[in-house]
């Protein structure tokens, strides 16, 4: 079983729509959780950390469910600039584990 | 300064060449990382340096040789690479190794092509 699994998508949504996707992780001892955004041929950039109580940053909401070992990302009022691959990242004891990414395409 | 700087941005090298990738950060981070990323795949960890000591080598072939001259610099020396080594090589840093709540900061990468 992979350490971090994501639905690869693609999620094709119109501007203004809401899109949400999940990621599951296998290591119940994982401590830190992140969503990174990666544009084509660019480096990953931290979008947001994910906290136990859930957290919001503008149009982005992240949730953590430790019991079921998944995290989620919800994007409201999608913009064309939200088109990217979203990487779910889980920090174990000594290193980060990356999901394969979920591709989101927002169309006009 | 909240950046990780990588040079060169692009590199084309022959299979008999020797080249080096460089990475620099001035955020006072004490852990630095090399990742390799192929197209449409997630980054794969290669090496971790923690407090200037190599702490993780993910069974990387010896044709890749990391070096950490000081806490701000990380090099990756390349020798006798194969075409399948062509990829985006990413450097990252974090405040310290392990489960850090602030995650990692990535450099913009070196796109390597081996011919």
PDB file of C-alpha atoms in Angstrom:
ATOM      1  CA  UNK A   1       0.000   0.000   0.000  1.00  0.00           C
ATOM      2  CA  UNK A   2       1.342   3.451  -0.894  1.00  0.00           C
ATOM      3  CA  UNK A   3       2.077   5.798   2.003  1.00  0.00           C
ATOM      4  CA  UNK A   4      -0.056   8.558   0.501  1.00  0.00           C
ATOM      5  CA  UNK A   5      -2.771   8.021  -2.100  1.00  0.00           C
ATOM      6  CA  UNK A   6      -4.665  10.601  -4.106  1.00  0.00           C
ATOM      7  CA  UNK A   7      -7.273  10.569  -6.829  1.00  0.00           C
ATOM      8  CA  UNK A   8      -5.221  11.745  -9.831  1.00  0.00           C
ATOM      9  CA  UNK A   9      -8.234  13.435 -11.447  1.00  0.00           C
ATOM     10  CA  UNK A  10      -8.315  15.409 -13.591  1.00  0.00           C
ATOM     11  CA  UNK A  11     -11.061  17.502 -12.087  1.00  0.00           C
ATOM     12  CA  UNK A  12     -12.352  19.810 -14.815  1.00  0.00           C
ATOM     13  CA  UNK A  13     -14.540  22.540 -13.337  1.00  0.00           C
ATOM     14  CA  UNK A  14     -15.983  25.835 -14.569  1.00  0.00           C
ATOM     15  CA  UNK A  15     -14.894  29.113 -13.059  1.00  0.00           C
ATOM     16  CA  UNK A  16     -16.769  29.847  -9.874  1.00  0.00           C
ATOM     17  CA  UNK A  17     -17.421  26.202  -9.063  1.00  0.00           C
ATOM     18  CA  UNK A  18     -16.430  24.407  -5.876  1.00  0.00           C
ATOM     19  CA  UNK A  19     -14.098  21.439  -6.150  1.00  0.00           C
ATOM     20  CA  UNK A  20     -12.992  19.078  -3.408  1.00  0.00           C
ATOM     21  CA  UNK A  21     -10.731  16.074  -3.255  1.00  0.00           C
ATOM     22  CA  UNK A  22      -9.192  13.789  -0.676  1.00  0.00           C
ATOM     23  CA  UNK A  23      -5.990  12.050   0.135  1.00  0.00           C
ATOM     24  CA  UNK A  24      -5.466   9.008   2.352  1.00  0.00           C
ATOM     25  CA  UNK A  25      -2.327   8.143   4.294  1.00  0.00           C
ATOM     26  CA  UNK A  26      -1.201   4.846   5.745  1.00  0.00           C
ATOM     27  CA  UNK A  27       0.994   5.800   8.693  1.00  0.00           C
ATOM     28  CA  UNK A  28      -1.224   6.474  11.710  1.00  0.00           C
ATOM     29  CA  UNK A  29       1.751   8.049  13.502  1.00  0.00           C
ATOM     30  CA  UNK A  30       2.059  10.857  10.939  1.00  0.00           C
ATOM     31  CA  UNK A  31       2.319  14.247  12.589  1.00  0.00           C
ATOM     32  CA  UNK A  32       2.162  16.974   9.979  1.00  0.00           C
ATOM     33  CA  UNK A  33       0.076  17.338   6.867  1.00  0.00           C
ATOM     34  CA  UNK A  34       0.284  19.732   3.967  1.00  0.00           C
ATOM     35  CA  UNK A  35      -1.171  20.614   0.614  1.00  0.00           C
ATOM     36  CA  UNK A  36       1.352  21.756  -1.969  1.00  0.00           C
ATOM     37  CA  UNK A  37       0.526  23.220  -5.330  1.00  0.00           C
ATOM     38  CA  UNK A  38       2.664  22.458  -8.376  1.00  0.00           C
ATOM     39  CA  UNK A  39       2.299  24.204 -11.702  1.00  0.00           C
ATOM     40  CA  UNK A  40       3.505  22.527 -14.870  1.00  0.00           C
ATOM     41  CA  UNK A  41       7.310  22.297 -14.955  1.00  0.00           C
ATOM     42  CA  UNK A  42       7.638  24.311 -11.727  1.00  0.00           C
ATOM     43  CA  UNK A  43       8.578  23.441  -8.173  1.00  0.00           C
ATOM     44  CA  UNK A  44       6.025  22.487  -5.503  1.00  0.00           C
ATOM     45  CA  UNK A  45       4.915  25.428  -3.370  1.00  0.00           C
ATOM     46  CA  UNK A  46       3.304  25.151   0.023  1.00  0.00           C
ATOM     47  CA  UNK A  47      -0.377  25.999  -0.250  1.00  0.00           C
ATOM     48  CA  UNK A  48      -1.335  25.344   3.339  1.00  0.00           C
ATOM     49  CA  UNK A  49      -0.633  23.206   6.349  1.00  0.00           C
ATOM     50  CA  UNK A  50      -3.521  21.097   7.598  1.00  0.00           C
ATOM     51  CA  UNK A  51      -4.423  21.327  11.267  1.00  0.00           C
ATOM     52  CA  UNK A  52      -6.418  18.906  13.373  1.00  0.00           C
ATOM     53  CA  UNK A  53      -9.337  21.290  13.760  1.00  0.00           C
ATOM     54  CA  UNK A  54      -9.430  22.113  10.055  1.00  0.00           C
ATOM     55  CA  UNK A  55      -8.334  25.430   8.658  1.00  0.00           C
ATOM     56  CA  UNK A  56      -9.219  27.923   6.002  1.00  0.00           C
ATOM     57  CA  UNK A  57      -7.123  30.261   3.910  1.00  0.00           C
ATOM     58  CA  UNK A  58      -9.281  32.449   1.732  1.00  0.00           C
ATOM     59  CA  UNK A  59     -11.071  30.213  -0.756  1.00  0.00           C
ATOM     60  CA  UNK A  60      -9.210  27.104   0.387  1.00  0.00           C
ATOM     61  CA  UNK A  61     -10.348  24.844   3.229  1.00  0.00           C
ATOM     62  CA  UNK A  62      -8.368  21.877   4.500  1.00  0.00           C
ATOM     63  CA  UNK A  63      -9.653  19.170   6.816  1.00  0.00           C
ATOM     64  CA  UNK A  64      -7.926  16.325   8.640  1.00  0.00           C
ATOM     65  CA  UNK A  65      -9.656  13.147   9.755  1.00  0.00           C
ATOM     66  CA  UNK A  66      -7.209  11.184  11.880  1.00  0.00           C
ATOM     67  CA  UNK A  67      -9.644   8.355  12.611  1.00  0.00           C
ATOM     68  CA  UNK A  68     -10.084   7.571   8.924  1.00  0.00           C
ATOM     69  CA  UNK A  69      -6.591   8.776   8.000  1.00  0.00           C
ATOM     70  CA  UNK A  70      -7.480  11.206   5.285  1.00  0.00           C
ATOM     71  CA  UNK A  71      -7.110  14.871   4.525  1.00  0.00           C
ATOM     72  CA  UNK A  72      -9.164  16.941   2.161  1.00  0.00           C
ATOM     73  CA  UNK A  73      -8.904  20.177   0.228  1.00  0.00           C
ATOM     74  CA  UNK A  74     -11.871  22.240  -0.890  1.00  0.00           C
ATOM     75  CA  UNK A  75     -11.559  25.160  -3.288  1.00  0.00           C
ATOM     76  CA  UNK A  76     -14.475  27.585  -3.445  1.00  0.00           C
ATOM     77  CA  UNK A  77     -15.211  30.039  -6.246  1.00  0.00           C
ATOM     78  CA  UNK A  78     -12.557  28.475  -8.502  1.00  0.00           C
ATOM     79  CA  UNK A  79     -10.364  30.787 -10.551  1.00  0.00           C
ATOM     80  CA  UNK A  80      -8.535  30.008 -13.774  1.00  0.00           C
ATOM     81  CA  UNK A  81      -5.309  30.495 -11.811  1.00  0.00           C
ATOM     82  CA  UNK A  82      -6.241  27.575  -9.533  1.00  0.00           C
ATOM     83  CA  UNK A  83      -5.435  25.177 -12.400  1.00  0.00           C
ATOM     84  CA  UNK A  84      -2.535  23.106 -11.093  1.00  0.00           C
ATOM     85  CA  UNK A  85      -1.602  19.772  -9.584  1.00  0.00           C
ATOM     86  CA  UNK A  86      -2.262  19.596  -5.849  1.00  0.00           C
ATOM     87  CA  UNK A  87       0.113  17.358  -3.917  1.00  0.00           C
ATOM     88  CA  UNK A  88      -0.914  15.839  -0.611  1.00  0.00           C
ATOM     89  CA  UNK A  89       2.142  15.642   1.641  1.00  0.00           C
ATOM     90  CA  UNK A  90       2.427  13.814   4.927  1.00  0.00           C
ATOM     91  CA  UNK A  91       5.378  14.159   7.265  1.00  0.00           C
ATOM     92  CA  UNK A  92       6.458  10.996   8.991  1.00  0.00           C
ATOM     93  CA  UNK A  93       9.223  10.681  11.529  1.00  0.00           C
ATOM     94  CA  UNK A  94      12.103  11.580   9.253  1.00  0.00           C
ATOM     95  CA  UNK A  95      10.825  12.534   5.835  1.00  0.00           C
ATOM     96  CA  UNK A  96       7.925  13.785   3.757  1.00  0.00           C
ATOM     97  CA  UNK A  97       5.783  11.376   1.764  1.00  0.00           C
ATOM     98  CA  UNK A  98       4.157  12.766  -1.363  1.00  0.00           C
ATOM     99  CA  UNK A  99       0.970  11.721  -3.038  1.00  0.00           C
ATOM    100  CA  UNK A 100       1.026  11.487  -6.805  1.00  0.00           C
ATOM    101  CA  UNK A 101      -1.070  14.650  -7.079  1.00  0.00           C
ATOM    102  CA  UNK A 102      -4.580  15.627  -8.109  1.00  0.00           C
ATOM    103  CA  UNK A 103      -4.853  17.662 -11.288  1.00  0.00           C
ATOM    104  CA  UNK A 104      -7.417  20.459 -11.311  1.00  0.00           C
ATOM    105  CA  UNK A 105      -8.312  22.348 -14.480  1.00  0.00           C
ATOM    106  CA  UNK A 106     -10.573  25.377 -14.188  1.00  0.00           C
ATOM    107  CA  UNK A 107     -12.168  26.415 -17.471  1.00  0.00           C
ATOM    108  CA  UNK A 108     -13.613  29.764 -18.438  1.00  0.00           C
TER     109      UNK A 108
ATOM    110  CA  UNK B   1      15.148  35.882   2.514  1.00  0.00           C
ATOM    111  CA  UNK B   2      12.691  33.017   2.173  1.00  0.00           C
ATOM    112  CA  UNK B   3      14.101  31.388  -0.919  1.00  0.00           C
ATOM    113  CA  UNK B   4      15.993  28.315  -1.915  1.00  0.00           C
ATOM    114  CA  UNK B   5      18.163  29.104  -4.929  1.00  0.00           C
ATOM    115  CA  UNK B   6      19.231  26.409  -7.354  1.00  0.00           C
ATOM    116  CA  UNK B   7      21.727  26.646 -10.185  1.00  0.00           C
ATOM    117  CA  UNK B   8      21.808  25.987 -13.029  1.00  0.00           C
ATOM    118  CA  UNK B   9      18.135  26.084 -14.051  1.00  0.00           C
ATOM    119  CA  UNK B  10      18.799  23.870 -17.061  1.00  0.00           C
ATOM    120  CA  UNK B  11      21.634  21.445 -17.749  1.00  0.00           C
ATOM    121  CA  UNK B  12      22.378  19.195 -20.689  1.00  0.00           C
ATOM    122  CA  UNK B  13      25.206  16.743 -20.169  1.00  0.00           C
ATOM    123  CA  UNK B  14      26.698  13.763 -21.913  1.00  0.00           C
ATOM    124  CA  UNK B  15      26.997  10.374 -20.270  1.00  0.00           C
ATOM    125  CA  UNK B  16      30.746  10.820 -19.744  1.00  0.00           C
ATOM    126  CA  UNK B  17      30.539  14.332 -18.294  1.00  0.00           C
ATOM    127  CA  UNK B  18      30.972  15.415 -14.688  1.00  0.00           C
ATOM    128  CA  UNK B  19      28.760  18.259 -13.505  1.00  0.00           C
ATOM    129  CA  UNK B  20      27.422  19.657 -10.244  1.00  0.00           C
ATOM    130  CA  UNK B  21      24.086  21.045  -9.158  1.00  0.00           C
ATOM    131  CA  UNK B  22      24.102  23.735  -6.502  1.00  0.00           C
ATOM    132  CA  UNK B  23      21.569  24.770  -3.897  1.00  0.00           C
ATOM    133  CA  UNK B  24      21.703  27.646  -1.428  1.00  0.00           C
ATOM    134  CA  UNK B  25      19.418  28.895   1.343  1.00  0.00           C
ATOM    135  CA  UNK B  26      19.833  31.694   3.865  1.00  0.00           C
ATOM    136  CA  UNK B  27      16.834  31.003   6.073  1.00  0.00           C
ATOM    137  CA  UNK B  28      18.908  29.377   8.794  1.00  0.00           C
ATOM    138  CA  UNK B  29      17.375  26.013   7.971  1.00  0.00           C
ATOM    139  CA  UNK B  30      19.385  23.078   9.274  1.00  0.00           C
ATOM    140  CA  UNK B  31      17.947  20.324   7.066  1.00  0.00           C
ATOM    141  CA  UNK B  32      18.408  20.190   3.306  1.00  0.00           C
ATOM    142  CA  UNK B  33      17.138  17.694   0.771  1.00  0.00           C
ATOM    143  CA  UNK B  34      17.609  16.511  -2.790  1.00  0.00           C
ATOM    144  CA  UNK B  35      14.578  15.232  -4.675  1.00  0.00           C
ATOM    145  CA  UNK B  36      14.238  13.864  -8.194  1.00  0.00           C
ATOM    146  CA  UNK B  37      10.991  14.353 -10.097  1.00  0.00           C
ATOM    147  CA  UNK B  38      10.015  12.742 -13.385  1.00  0.00           C
ATOM    148  CA  UNK B  39       7.147  14.087 -15.474  1.00  0.00           C
ATOM    149  CA  UNK B  40       3.686  13.535 -13.966  1.00  0.00           C
ATOM    150  CA  UNK B  41       5.183  11.822 -10.900  1.00  0.00           C
ATOM    151  CA  UNK B  42       5.639  13.079  -7.336  1.00  0.00           C
ATOM    152  CA  UNK B  43       9.081  14.109  -6.107  1.00  0.00           C
ATOM    153  CA  UNK B  44      11.215  11.186  -4.936  1.00  0.00           C
ATOM    154  CA  UNK B  45      13.562  11.716  -2.027  1.00  0.00           C
ATOM    155  CA  UNK B  46      17.240  11.094  -2.769  1.00  0.00           C
ATOM    156  CA  UNK B  47      19.254  12.496   0.155  1.00  0.00           C
ATOM    157  CA  UNK B  48      18.726  14.297   3.443  1.00  0.00           C
ATOM    158  CA  UNK B  49      21.319  16.374   5.255  1.00  0.00           C
ATOM    159  CA  UNK B  50      20.581  17.300   8.829  1.00  0.00           C
ATOM    160  CA  UNK B  51      22.959  19.682  10.592  1.00  0.00           C
ATOM    161  CA  UNK B  52      25.416  19.210   7.711  1.00  0.00           C
ATOM    162  CA  UNK B  53      25.545  15.437   8.116  1.00  0.00           C
ATOM    163  CA  UNK B  54      24.093  12.975   5.650  1.00  0.00           C
ATOM    164  CA  UNK B  55      21.194  11.360   7.488  1.00  0.00           C
ATOM    165  CA  UNK B  56      19.297   9.627   4.684  1.00  0.00           C
ATOM    166  CA  UNK B  57      20.452   8.096   1.399  1.00  0.00           C
ATOM    167  CA  UNK B  58      17.491   6.482  -0.333  1.00  0.00           C
ATOM    168  CA  UNK B  59      19.660   3.844  -2.043  1.00  0.00           C
ATOM    169  CA  UNK B  60      20.691   6.310  -4.709  1.00  0.00           C
ATOM    170  CA  UNK B  61      23.255   5.052  -7.279  1.00  0.00           C
ATOM    171  CA  UNK B  62      26.814   6.201  -6.643  1.00  0.00           C
ATOM    172  CA  UNK B  63      26.846   8.236  -9.846  1.00  0.00           C
ATOM    173  CA  UNK B  64      25.012  10.819  -7.702  1.00  0.00           C
ATOM    174  CA  UNK B  65      27.209  12.186  -4.918  1.00  0.00           C
ATOM    175  CA  UNK B  66      25.863  14.774  -2.452  1.00  0.00           C
ATOM    176  CA  UNK B  67      27.971  17.251  -0.536  1.00  0.00           C
ATOM    177  CA  UNK B  68      27.077  19.762   2.155  1.00  0.00           C
ATOM    178  CA  UNK B  69      29.997  22.217   2.507  1.00  0.00           C
ATOM    179  CA  UNK B  70      28.174  24.288   5.146  1.00  0.00           C
ATOM    180  CA  UNK B  71      24.721  24.842   6.574  1.00  0.00           C
ATOM    181  CA  UNK B  72      23.650  27.074   3.674  1.00  0.00           C
ATOM    182  CA  UNK B  73      24.940  25.072   0.734  1.00  0.00           C
ATOM    183  CA  UNK B  74      24.122  21.727  -0.783  1.00  0.00           C
ATOM    184  CA  UNK B  75      25.694  20.268  -3.901  1.00  0.00           C
ATOM    185  CA  UNK B  76      24.887  17.247  -6.010  1.00  0.00           C
ATOM    186  CA  UNK B  77      27.818  15.936  -8.040  1.00  0.00           C
ATOM    187  CA  UNK B  78      26.925  13.999 -11.173  1.00  0.00           C
ATOM    188  CA  UNK B  79      29.141  11.564 -13.032  1.00  0.00           C
ATOM    189  CA  UNK B  80      28.505   8.957 -15.707  1.00  0.00           C
ATOM    190  CA  UNK B  81      24.757   9.520 -15.731  1.00  0.00           C
ATOM    191  CA  UNK B  82      22.313   7.600 -17.884  1.00  0.00           C
ATOM    192  CA  UNK B  83      19.554   9.036 -20.107  1.00  0.00           C
ATOM    193  CA  UNK B  84      16.960   7.734 -17.627  1.00  0.00           C
ATOM    194  CA  UNK B  85      18.440  10.114 -15.038  1.00  0.00           C
ATOM    195  CA  UNK B  86      16.960  13.009 -16.993  1.00  0.00           C
ATOM    196  CA  UNK B  87      14.501  14.713 -14.626  1.00  0.00           C
ATOM    197  CA  UNK B  88      13.801  17.806 -12.560  1.00  0.00           C
ATOM    198  CA  UNK B  89      16.124  17.865  -9.548  1.00  0.00           C
ATOM    199  CA  UNK B  90      14.676  19.763  -6.631  1.00  0.00           C
ATOM    200  CA  UNK B  91      16.461  21.032  -3.568  1.00  0.00           C
ATOM    201  CA  UNK B  92      14.456  21.748  -0.429  1.00  0.00           C
ATOM    202  CA  UNK B  93      15.149  22.932   3.078  1.00  0.00           C
ATOM    203  CA  UNK B  94      13.344  22.916   6.403  1.00  0.00           C
ATOM    204  CA  UNK B  95      13.999  24.403   9.800  1.00  0.00           C
ATOM    205  CA  UNK B  96      15.174  21.044  11.025  1.00  0.00           C
ATOM    206  CA  UNK B  97      14.696  17.467   9.977  1.00  0.00           C
ATOM    207  CA  UNK B  98      11.702  15.405  10.869  1.00  0.00           C
ATOM    208  CA  UNK B  99       8.069  16.341  11.337  1.00  0.00           C
ATOM    209  CA  UNK B 100       8.256  20.099  11.059  1.00  0.00           C
ATOM    210  CA  UNK B 101       4.914  21.939  11.030  1.00  0.00           C
ATOM    211  CA  UNK B 102       6.097  24.514   8.510  1.00  0.00           C
ATOM    212  CA  UNK B 103       6.906  21.979   5.835  1.00  0.00           C
ATOM    213  CA  UNK B 104       9.661  22.357   3.302  1.00  0.00           C
ATOM    214  CA  UNK B 105      10.667  25.199   1.008  1.00  0.00           C
ATOM    215  CA  UNK B 106      11.599  24.049  -2.471  1.00  0.00           C
ATOM    216  CA  UNK B 107      13.967  25.615  -4.946  1.00  0.00           C
ATOM    217  CA  UNK B 108      12.816  26.086  -8.534  1.00  0.00           C
ATOM    218  CA  UNK B 109      14.797  23.055  -9.621  1.00  0.00           C
ATOM    219  CA  UNK B 110      17.380  22.103 -12.209  1.00  0.00           C
ATOM    220  CA  UNK B 111      15.981  20.486 -15.330  1.00  0.00           C
ATOM    221  CA  UNK B 112      18.602  17.921 -16.292  1.00  0.00           C
ATOM    222  CA  UNK B 113      18.828  16.223 -19.671  1.00  0.00           C
ATOM    223  CA  UNK B 114      21.357  13.433 -20.164  1.00  0.00           C
ATOM    224  CA  UNK B 115      22.233  12.753 -23.793  1.00  0.00           C
TER     225      UNK B 115
END
